[in-house]
């Protein structure tokens, strides 16, 4: 018989967004499962009822869909499984691996205050572990009867062998007095019932793994393979937090204008490596992904790097798709809907426009000149070019020359070159004021192509605006 099929899972708590670190965890779980022809499951850990709104759950699903982190089957909702969790707690009670604890909150607070005063670690002292004088009708919690002696070693696929003495682990609560499970119990039961074979998650959960493993052993369930991945740190080395900027993947999409495949590729490389390979598509990633390639040190998030990866994927992306993606940004900037004619024009210009942009916002902004109404606003660079004393005379000459050309890139270029020659000027001296007049900027895609795409009337009109009225301030 072969090994059990691989089953991984991503188990986010709904916090209002899909955390960028969570997205990387999900990606690793997905790639590992796909690499082994197994399953990648999703479990929403929604037991914190105050935070787990439908909107918060949807934000996770939305982020995962955007990144193509396609899970198998229906998401498992942890809260719905509370009855099953309670049942397992009671089975542990029956088998002697758990016990009832009647200590009140006030009593436990006093216990902790004494431990604090004595500079002892704050741990439940096991006061109900061996008592049999159980009061009637008094609320109780169910605690795990954790092994007292020896130690637990986790053979972690990333961290190596990590050992904790059992004396350091106290008898944790499994079921609260209102019959709700604790996180530790729910995770263990759900992973088991979902058939999870590999637990791949952030190393902030390594400490929990010791307790979870002890519970799994008491239940005599199959032990999963653990792989605790180092968390993502900011470029300053501190753990990634709000102050480092965007934390939710939605911000990478909406605010930073990233493509999902760029975020995926960047996250993959953040903490996992395959030689010097920089750009790795999903198919290749599935083929190559393994737990050995995950580094032990914390990965540093580098926005500049992500931007350069994004620029690469923008250049690779299909033109029509890019037009669709920037359309809402353009509509916002122009404060009007994007028409079919606009779309057609952007589509024709896209092959050139996309060569220069590192994100969709930049791509949208650099496309605006095609669609703006005359007279065009001039940016500082264009203004400077048009302030040159010779600029207007040059533009007038160009205007005259262009009047009679057949409107193709080649003919336009020939005419502009003639003007330069006739005036004894370098091509740039003519092309730059012309660029300023028709694009409102000192940089743009290839000028002659821009003129061709804008069309004769629009191009000449834009030149006229500058020649007759001077550049608009
Ligand atoms: N719900 C936990 C979290 O969001 C993850 C639990 C786990 O992966 O075991 O951090």
Coordinates of C-alpha atoms and ligand atoms in Angstrom, one line a residue:
X1 CA 0.0 0.0 0.0
X2 CA 1.3 3.5 -0.9
X3 CA 1.5 6.4 1.5
X4 CA -1.7 8.2 2.4
X5 CA -2.6 10.8 -0.1
X6 CA -1.4 14.3 0.9
X7 CA -4.0 16.6 2.4
X8 CA -3.1 20.1 3.4
X9 CA -5.2 22.9 4.7
X10 CA -5.2 26.7 5.2
X11 CA -7.0 27.7 8.3
X12 CA -7.3 31.5 8.5
X13 CA -9.2 33.3 11.2
X14 CA -11.4 36.0 9.6
X15 CA -9.7 39.3 10.5
X16 CA -11.3 41.4 7.8
X17 CA -8.7 40.7 5.1
X18 CA -6.4 38.0 3.8
X19 CA -3.1 38.7 5.4
X20 CA -0.2 38.8 2.9
X21 CA 1.6 36.3 5.2
X22 CA -1.5 34.1 5.3
X23 CA -1.6 34.2 1.5
X24 CA 1.9 32.8 1.4
X25 CA 1.0 30.0 3.8
X26 CA -2.0 29.2 1.7
X27 CA 0.2 29.2 -1.5
X28 CA 2.7 26.8 0.1
X29 CA -0.1 24.5 1.2
X30 CA -1.6 24.6 -2.3
X31 CA 1.7 23.9 -4.1
X32 CA 2.6 21.1 -1.8
X33 CA -0.7 19.4 -2.2
X34 CA -0.8 19.8 -6.0
X35 CA 2.8 18.7 -6.3
X36 CA 1.8 15.4 -4.6
X37 CA -1.5 15.1 -6.4
X38 CA -3.3 15.6 -3.1
X39 CA -5.9 17.9 -1.8
X40 CA -5.7 21.5 -0.5
X41 CA -8.6 22.3 1.9
X42 CA -9.8 25.5 3.4
X43 CA -11.0 25.9 7.0
X44 CA -12.4 29.2 8.3
X45 CA -11.6 29.4 12.0
X46 CA -14.6 31.5 12.9
X47 CA -15.0 30.7 16.5
X48 CA -14.5 34.3 17.5
X49 CA -18.0 35.3 16.8
X50 CA -17.5 39.0 17.2
X51 CA -14.9 39.1 14.5
X52 CA -16.3 36.5 12.2
X53 CA -18.8 38.5 10.2
X54 CA -19.9 37.4 6.7
X55 CA -17.9 40.3 5.3
X56 CA -14.7 39.2 7.1
X57 CA -15.2 35.6 5.8
X58 CA -15.9 36.9 2.2
X59 CA -12.7 39.0 2.4
X60 CA -10.7 35.9 2.8
X61 CA -12.4 33.9 0.1
X62 CA -12.2 36.9 -2.2
X63 CA -8.4 37.3 -1.6
X64 CA -7.9 33.6 -2.2
X65 CA -9.8 33.6 -5.4
X66 CA -7.9 36.6 -6.7
X67 CA -4.6 34.9 -6.1
X68 CA -5.9 31.7 -7.7
X69 CA -5.5 29.8 -4.4
X70 CA -8.2 27.4 -5.4
X71 CA -9.1 25.1 -2.6
X72 CA -10.8 21.7 -3.0
X73 CA -14.4 21.2 -1.9
X74 CA -16.4 23.5 0.3
X75 CA -14.7 25.6 3.0
X76 CA -15.1 24.0 6.5
X77 CA -16.6 26.4 8.9
X78 CA -15.1 25.7 12.3
X79 CA -17.9 27.1 14.4
X80 CA -20.4 24.7 12.8
X81 CA -18.4 21.8 14.2
X82 CA -18.7 22.8 17.9
X83 CA -20.9 19.8 18.8
X84 CA -18.3 17.5 17.4
X85 CA -15.5 19.3 19.3
X86 CA -17.5 18.9 22.6
X87 CA -18.0 15.2 21.8
X88 CA -14.3 14.7 21.5
X89 CA -13.7 16.6 24.8
X90 CA -16.2 14.3 26.5
X91 CA -14.6 11.2 25.0
X92 CA -11.2 12.3 26.5
X93 CA -13.0 12.7 29.8
X94 CA -14.3 9.2 29.6
X95 CA -10.9 7.8 28.7
X96 CA -9.2 9.6 31.6
X97 CA -7.2 11.9 29.3
X98 CA -9.2 14.9 30.5
X99 CA -10.8 16.0 33.7
X100 CA -13.3 18.5 35.1
X101 CA -11.9 21.6 36.6
X102 CA -14.3 23.6 38.9
X103 CA -11.9 26.5 39.6
X104 CA -13.6 29.8 39.4
X105 CA -12.2 32.8 37.4
X106 CA -11.4 34.6 40.7
X107 CA -9.6 31.6 42.1
X108 CA -7.5 31.3 39.0
X109 CA -6.7 35.0 39.1
X110 CA -5.4 34.6 42.6
X111 CA -3.3 31.7 41.6
X112 CA -1.7 33.7 38.8
X113 CA -1.1 36.7 41.0
X114 CA 0.8 34.5 43.4
X115 CA 2.8 33.0 40.6
X116 CA 3.6 36.5 39.3
X117 CA 4.7 37.6 42.8
X118 CA 6.9 34.5 43.1
X119 CA 8.3 35.2 39.6
X120 CA 7.1 31.8 38.5
X121 CA 5.7 31.0 35.0
X122 CA 2.0 31.5 34.8
X123 CA 0.5 28.0 34.6
X124 CA -2.5 26.2 35.7
X125 CA -1.3 24.3 38.8
X126 CA -3.4 21.1 38.2
X127 CA -5.5 21.7 41.3
X128 CA -8.5 19.6 40.0
X129 CA -6.4 17.0 38.2
X130 CA -6.7 14.3 40.8
X131 CA -9.7 15.5 42.8
X132 CA -12.9 13.3 42.9
X133 CA -15.0 15.5 45.2
X134 CA -16.8 17.1 42.3
X135 CA -19.6 19.5 43.3
X136 CA -23.1 19.1 41.9
X137 CA -24.6 21.6 39.6
X138 CA -21.5 23.8 39.5
X139 CA -20.0 25.0 36.1
X140 CA -16.8 23.4 35.1
X141 CA -14.4 23.4 32.2
X142 CA -12.8 20.2 30.7
X143 CA -9.0 20.3 30.9
X144 CA -6.5 18.0 29.2
X145 CA -4.6 15.7 31.5
X146 CA -1.2 16.5 29.9
X147 CA 1.7 14.2 30.4
X148 CA 3.8 15.5 33.3
X149 CA 7.1 13.7 32.6
X150 CA 9.3 13.4 29.6
X151 CA 9.3 15.7 26.6
X152 CA 7.7 16.1 23.2
X153 CA 9.8 16.3 20.1
X154 CA 8.5 17.6 16.8
X155 CA 10.4 16.6 13.7
X156 CA 9.5 19.7 11.9
X157 CA 10.2 19.7 8.2
X158 CA 11.5 23.3 8.3
X159 CA 12.7 23.8 11.9
X160 CA 14.3 20.4 12.4
X161 CA 13.8 18.6 15.7
X162 CA 12.4 20.8 18.3
X163 CA 11.8 19.5 21.9
X164 CA 9.8 20.9 24.8
X165 CA 9.7 19.3 28.3
X166 CA 6.2 18.3 29.3
X167 CA 6.7 20.0 32.6
X168 CA 6.5 23.3 30.7
X169 CA 3.0 22.5 29.3
X170 CA 0.1 22.9 31.7
X171 CA -3.3 21.3 31.6
X172 CA -5.0 23.4 29.0
X173 CA -8.7 23.9 28.8
X174 CA -10.4 21.9 26.0
X175 CA -14.0 22.8 26.5
X176 CA -15.3 25.9 28.3
X177 CA -18.1 25.8 30.8
X178 CA -20.5 27.0 28.1
X179 CA -19.6 23.9 26.0
X180 CA -17.6 25.9 23.4
X181 CA -14.2 24.4 22.4
X182 CA -10.9 26.1 22.7
X183 CA -8.8 26.8 19.7
X184 CA -6.4 23.9 20.6
X185 CA -9.1 21.3 20.7
X186 CA -10.9 22.6 17.6
X187 CA -7.7 22.6 15.4
X188 CA -6.8 19.0 16.4
X189 CA -10.3 17.6 15.9
X190 CA -10.8 19.5 12.6
X191 CA -7.4 18.5 11.2
X192 CA -8.1 14.9 12.0
X193 CA -11.6 14.8 10.6
X194 CA -10.5 16.6 7.5
X195 CA -7.7 14.0 7.0
X196 CA -5.0 16.5 7.1
X197 CA -1.6 14.8 6.6
X198 CA 0.7 17.9 6.5
X199 CA 0.3 21.0 8.7
X200 CA 2.2 23.9 7.0
X201 CA 1.7 27.2 8.8
X202 CA 3.5 30.2 10.3
X203 CA 6.1 29.4 13.0
X204 CA 4.1 31.5 15.5
X205 CA 2.1 28.3 15.8
X206 CA 5.1 26.1 16.7
X207 CA 4.4 26.4 20.5
X208 CA 0.9 25.3 19.9
X209 CA 2.1 22.3 18.0
X210 CA 3.5 20.7 21.2
X211 CA 0.2 20.8 22.9
X212 CA -1.7 19.7 19.8
X213 CA 0.6 16.8 19.3
X214 CA 0.1 15.7 23.0
X215 CA -3.6 15.8 22.4
X216 CA -3.4 13.9 19.1
X217 CA -1.3 11.2 20.9
X218 CA -3.9 10.9 23.7
X219 CA -6.6 10.4 21.1
X220 CA -4.4 7.9 19.3
X221 CA -4.9 9.7 16.0
X222 CA -2.5 9.8 13.1
X223 CA 0.2 12.5 13.6
X224 CA 0.5 15.0 10.8
X225 CA 3.8 16.1 9.4
X226 CA 4.6 19.6 10.6
X227 CA 6.3 22.4 8.7
X228 CA 6.4 25.7 10.5
X229 CA 7.5 28.5 8.1
X230 CA 9.3 31.6 9.4
X231 CA 7.1 34.6 9.4
X232 CA 7.5 37.5 7.0
X233 CA 9.4 40.5 8.4
X234 CA 9.5 44.0 7.1
X235 CA 12.5 45.5 5.3
X236 CA 13.7 46.8 8.7
X237 CA 13.8 43.2 10.1
X238 CA 10.8 43.7 12.5
X239 CA 7.8 41.3 12.2
X240 CA 5.5 42.5 9.4
X241 CA 3.0 44.9 10.8
X242 CA 0.6 47.7 9.9
X243 CA 3.4 50.2 10.0
X244 CA 5.1 48.5 7.1
X245 CA 2.2 49.3 4.9
X246 CA -0.3 47.0 3.2
X247 CA -1.1 43.9 5.1
X248 CA -4.1 42.6 3.3
X249 CA -3.9 41.2 -0.3
X250 CA -6.8 43.4 -1.3
X251 CA -4.5 46.4 -0.8
X252 CA -2.0 44.9 -3.2
X253 CA -4.7 44.6 -5.8
X254 CA -6.7 47.8 -5.2
X255 CA -4.2 50.3 -3.9
X256 CA -0.9 49.1 -5.2
X257 CA -2.2 47.8 -8.6
X258 CA -0.5 44.5 -8.5
X259 CA -1.3 41.5 -10.7
X260 CA -2.2 38.3 -8.8
X261 CA 0.5 36.2 -10.6
X262 CA 3.1 38.8 -9.6
X263 CA 2.0 38.6 -5.9
X264 CA 2.0 34.8 -6.1
X265 CA 5.5 34.7 -7.7
X266 CA 6.8 37.1 -5.2
X267 CA 5.3 35.3 -2.2
X268 CA 6.6 32.0 -3.5
X269 CA 10.2 33.4 -3.6
X270 CA 9.7 34.9 -0.2
X271 CA 10.9 32.1 2.0
X272 CA 11.3 29.4 -0.7
X273 CA 14.0 29.1 -3.3
X274 CA 14.8 27.1 -6.4
X275 CA 18.3 28.0 -7.5
X276 CA 18.5 31.4 -9.1
X277 CA 15.1 31.1 -10.8
X278 CA 13.3 34.5 -10.5
X279 CA 10.1 34.1 -12.4
X280 CA 8.3 30.9 -11.8
X281 CA 4.8 30.3 -13.1
X282 CA 2.2 28.2 -11.3
X283 CA 2.8 25.1 -13.3
X284 CA 6.5 25.2 -12.7
X285 CA 6.0 26.0 -9.0
X286 CA 3.8 22.9 -8.6
X287 CA 6.5 20.8 -10.3
X288 CA 9.3 22.2 -8.2
X289 CA 7.8 22.9 -4.8
X290 CA 9.1 21.0 -1.8
X291 CA 9.5 21.7 1.9
X292 CA 13.3 21.4 1.7
X293 CA 13.4 24.7 -0.2
X294 CA 11.8 26.6 2.6
X295 CA 14.4 28.7 4.4
X296 CA 14.8 28.8 8.2
X297 CA 15.5 32.5 8.5
X298 CA 12.7 35.1 8.4
X299 CA 12.0 36.4 4.9
X300 CA 12.1 40.2 4.4
X301 CA 9.3 41.9 2.6
X302 CA 10.7 44.2 -0.1
X303 CA 8.1 46.3 -1.9
X304 CA 10.6 47.4 -4.6
X305 CA 11.3 43.8 -5.5
X306 CA 7.6 43.1 -5.7
X307 CA 7.2 46.1 -8.0
X308 CA 9.9 44.8 -10.3
X309 CA 8.3 41.4 -10.4
X310 CA 4.9 43.1 -11.1
X311 CA 6.5 45.1 -13.9
X312 CA 7.7 41.8 -15.4
X313 CA 4.2 40.3 -15.3
X314 CA 2.6 43.5 -16.7
X315 CA 4.9 43.2 -19.7
X316 CA 3.8 39.6 -20.2
X317 CA 0.1 40.2 -19.7
X318 CA -2.4 40.2 -22.4
X319 CA -3.2 43.7 -23.7
X320 CA -7.0 43.3 -23.6
X321 CA -6.8 42.1 -20.0
X322 CA -4.6 45.1 -19.0
X323 CA -7.1 47.5 -20.6
X324 CA -9.9 45.9 -18.7
X325 CA -7.9 46.1 -15.5
X326 CA -7.0 49.8 -15.8
X327 CA -10.4 50.9 -17.1
X328 CA -11.9 51.5 -13.6
X329 CA -8.8 53.5 -12.6
X330 CA -9.1 55.6 -15.8
X331 CA -12.8 56.2 -15.3
X332 CA -12.0 57.5 -11.8
X333 CA -9.2 59.8 -13.0
X334 CA -11.2 61.2 -15.9
X335 CA -14.5 61.2 -13.9
X336 CA -16.4 59.7 -16.8
X337 CA -17.1 56.3 -18.1
X338 CA -14.6 54.6 -20.4
X339 CA -16.2 54.3 -23.9
X340 CA -15.7 51.6 -26.5
X341 CA -13.6 54.0 -28.5
X342 CA -11.4 54.6 -25.5
X343 CA -11.0 50.9 -25.0
X344 CA -10.0 50.4 -28.7
X345 CA -7.5 53.2 -28.5
X346 CA -6.0 51.9 -25.2
X347 CA -5.8 48.5 -26.7
X348 CA -3.8 49.7 -29.7
X349 CA -1.4 51.7 -27.5
X350 CA -1.0 49.0 -24.8
X351 CA 1.9 47.0 -26.3
X352 CA 4.0 50.1 -25.8
X353 CA 2.4 51.5 -22.7
X354 CA 2.9 48.3 -20.7
X355 CA 6.7 48.3 -21.2
X356 CA 7.1 51.1 -18.7
X357 CA 4.7 50.5 -15.8
X358 CA 5.5 48.8 -12.5
X359 CA 1.9 48.7 -11.4
X360 CA -1.6 49.2 -12.8
X361 CA -2.0 52.7 -11.3
X362 CA 1.1 53.8 -13.1
X363 CA -0.1 52.1 -16.3
X364 CA -3.5 53.9 -16.0
X365 CA -1.9 57.2 -15.4
X366 CA 0.5 56.9 -18.2
X367 CA -2.4 56.0 -20.6
X368 CA -4.5 59.0 -19.7
X369 CA -3.1 61.4 -22.2
X370 CA -4.7 59.3 -25.0
X371 CA -8.1 60.0 -23.6
X372 CA -8.0 63.4 -22.2
X373 CA -10.1 66.2 -23.6
X374 CA -8.4 69.1 -25.3
X375 CA -6.8 71.4 -24.3
X376 CA -4.4 68.9 -22.6
X377 CA -3.0 69.7 -19.2
X378 CA 0.8 70.0 -19.3
X379 CA 3.0 68.5 -16.6
X380 CA 6.1 70.3 -15.4
X381 CA 8.4 68.5 -17.8
X382 CA 6.2 69.4 -20.8
X383 CA 5.9 72.9 -19.6
X384 CA 9.6 73.3 -19.4
X385 CA 10.0 72.0 -23.0
X386 CA 7.4 74.4 -24.3
X387 CA 8.9 77.3 -22.4
X388 CA 12.0 77.0 -24.6
X389 CA 12.0 80.1 -26.9
X390 CA 12.3 78.1 -30.0
X391 CA 9.5 75.6 -29.2
X392 CA 6.6 77.5 -30.7
X393 CA 8.4 78.1 -34.0
X394 CA 9.4 74.4 -34.2
X395 CA 5.8 73.4 -33.5
X396 CA 4.4 75.7 -36.1
X397 CA 6.8 74.2 -38.7
X398 CA 5.8 70.7 -37.7
X399 CA 2.1 71.6 -37.8
X400 CA 2.5 72.8 -41.4
X401 CA 4.5 69.7 -42.4
X402 CA 2.0 67.3 -40.9
X403 CA -0.9 68.9 -42.5
X404 CA -0.3 67.2 -45.8
X405 CA 1.1 63.7 -44.8
X406 CA -0.7 60.4 -45.0
X407 CA -1.4 59.6 -41.4
X408 CA 0.9 56.6 -40.8
X409 CA 3.8 56.2 -38.4
X410 CA 6.3 56.1 -41.2
X411 CA 5.0 59.2 -43.0
X412 CA 4.7 61.2 -39.8
X413 CA 8.3 60.3 -38.8
X414 CA 9.6 61.3 -42.3
X415 CA 7.8 64.6 -42.1
X416 CA 9.1 65.4 -38.6
X417 CA 12.7 64.4 -39.6
X418 CA 12.4 66.8 -42.6
X419 CA 11.5 69.6 -40.3
X420 CA 14.5 68.9 -38.1
X421 CA 16.8 68.8 -41.1
X422 CA 15.4 72.0 -42.6
X423 CA 16.0 73.9 -39.3
X424 CA 19.4 72.3 -38.7
X425 CA 18.1 70.8 -35.5
X426 CA 18.7 67.4 -33.9
X427 CA 15.6 65.2 -34.1
X428 CA 15.1 65.5 -30.3
X429 CA 14.8 69.3 -30.5
X430 CA 11.7 68.8 -32.6
X431 CA 10.4 65.6 -31.2
X432 CA 10.4 66.8 -27.6
X433 CA 8.2 69.9 -27.9
X434 CA 6.0 67.9 -30.2
X435 CA 5.7 65.2 -27.6
X436 CA 4.9 67.8 -24.9
X437 CA 2.2 69.2 -27.1
X438 CA 0.5 65.9 -27.9
X439 CA 1.0 64.0 -24.6
X440 CA 1.3 66.8 -22.0
X441 CA 4.5 65.1 -20.8
X442 CA 8.2 64.9 -21.5
X443 CA 8.0 61.1 -21.6
X444 CA 5.6 58.8 -23.5
X445 CA 5.6 55.8 -25.7
X446 CA 7.1 56.2 -29.2
X447 CA 6.0 59.6 -30.4
X448 CA 5.2 58.7 -34.0
X449 CA 3.1 55.8 -33.0
X450 CA 1.3 58.0 -30.4
X451 CA 0.5 60.5 -33.2
X452 CA -0.7 57.8 -35.5
X453 CA -3.0 56.3 -32.8
X454 CA -4.4 59.7 -31.7
X455 CA -5.3 60.4 -35.3
X456 CA -4.8 63.4 -37.5
X457 CA -7.5 65.7 -36.1
X458 CA -6.8 65.1 -32.5
X459 CA -3.0 65.4 -33.0
X460 CA -3.2 68.6 -35.0
X461 CA -5.8 70.0 -32.6
X462 CA -3.4 69.4 -29.7
X463 CA -0.6 71.2 -31.5
X464 CA -2.9 74.0 -32.4
X465 CA -3.9 74.4 -28.8
X466 CA -0.3 75.0 -27.8
X467 CA 0.6 77.2 -30.8
X468 CA -2.5 79.4 -30.5
X469 CA -2.9 79.6 -26.8
X470 CA 0.5 78.7 -25.5
X471 CA 0.7 75.8 -23.1
X472 CA -2.0 75.7 -20.5
X473 CA -0.7 76.3 -17.0
Ligands
LIG1 N1 -6.4 30.2 12.7 C1 -5.0 30.2 12.9 C2 -4.5 31.6 12.4 O1 -5.2 32.3 11.6 C3 -4.2 29.1 12.1 C4 -4.3 27.8 12.8 C5 -3.5 26.8 12.2 O2 -3.0 26.9 11.1 O3 -3.3 25.7 12.8 O4 -3.4 32.0 12.7

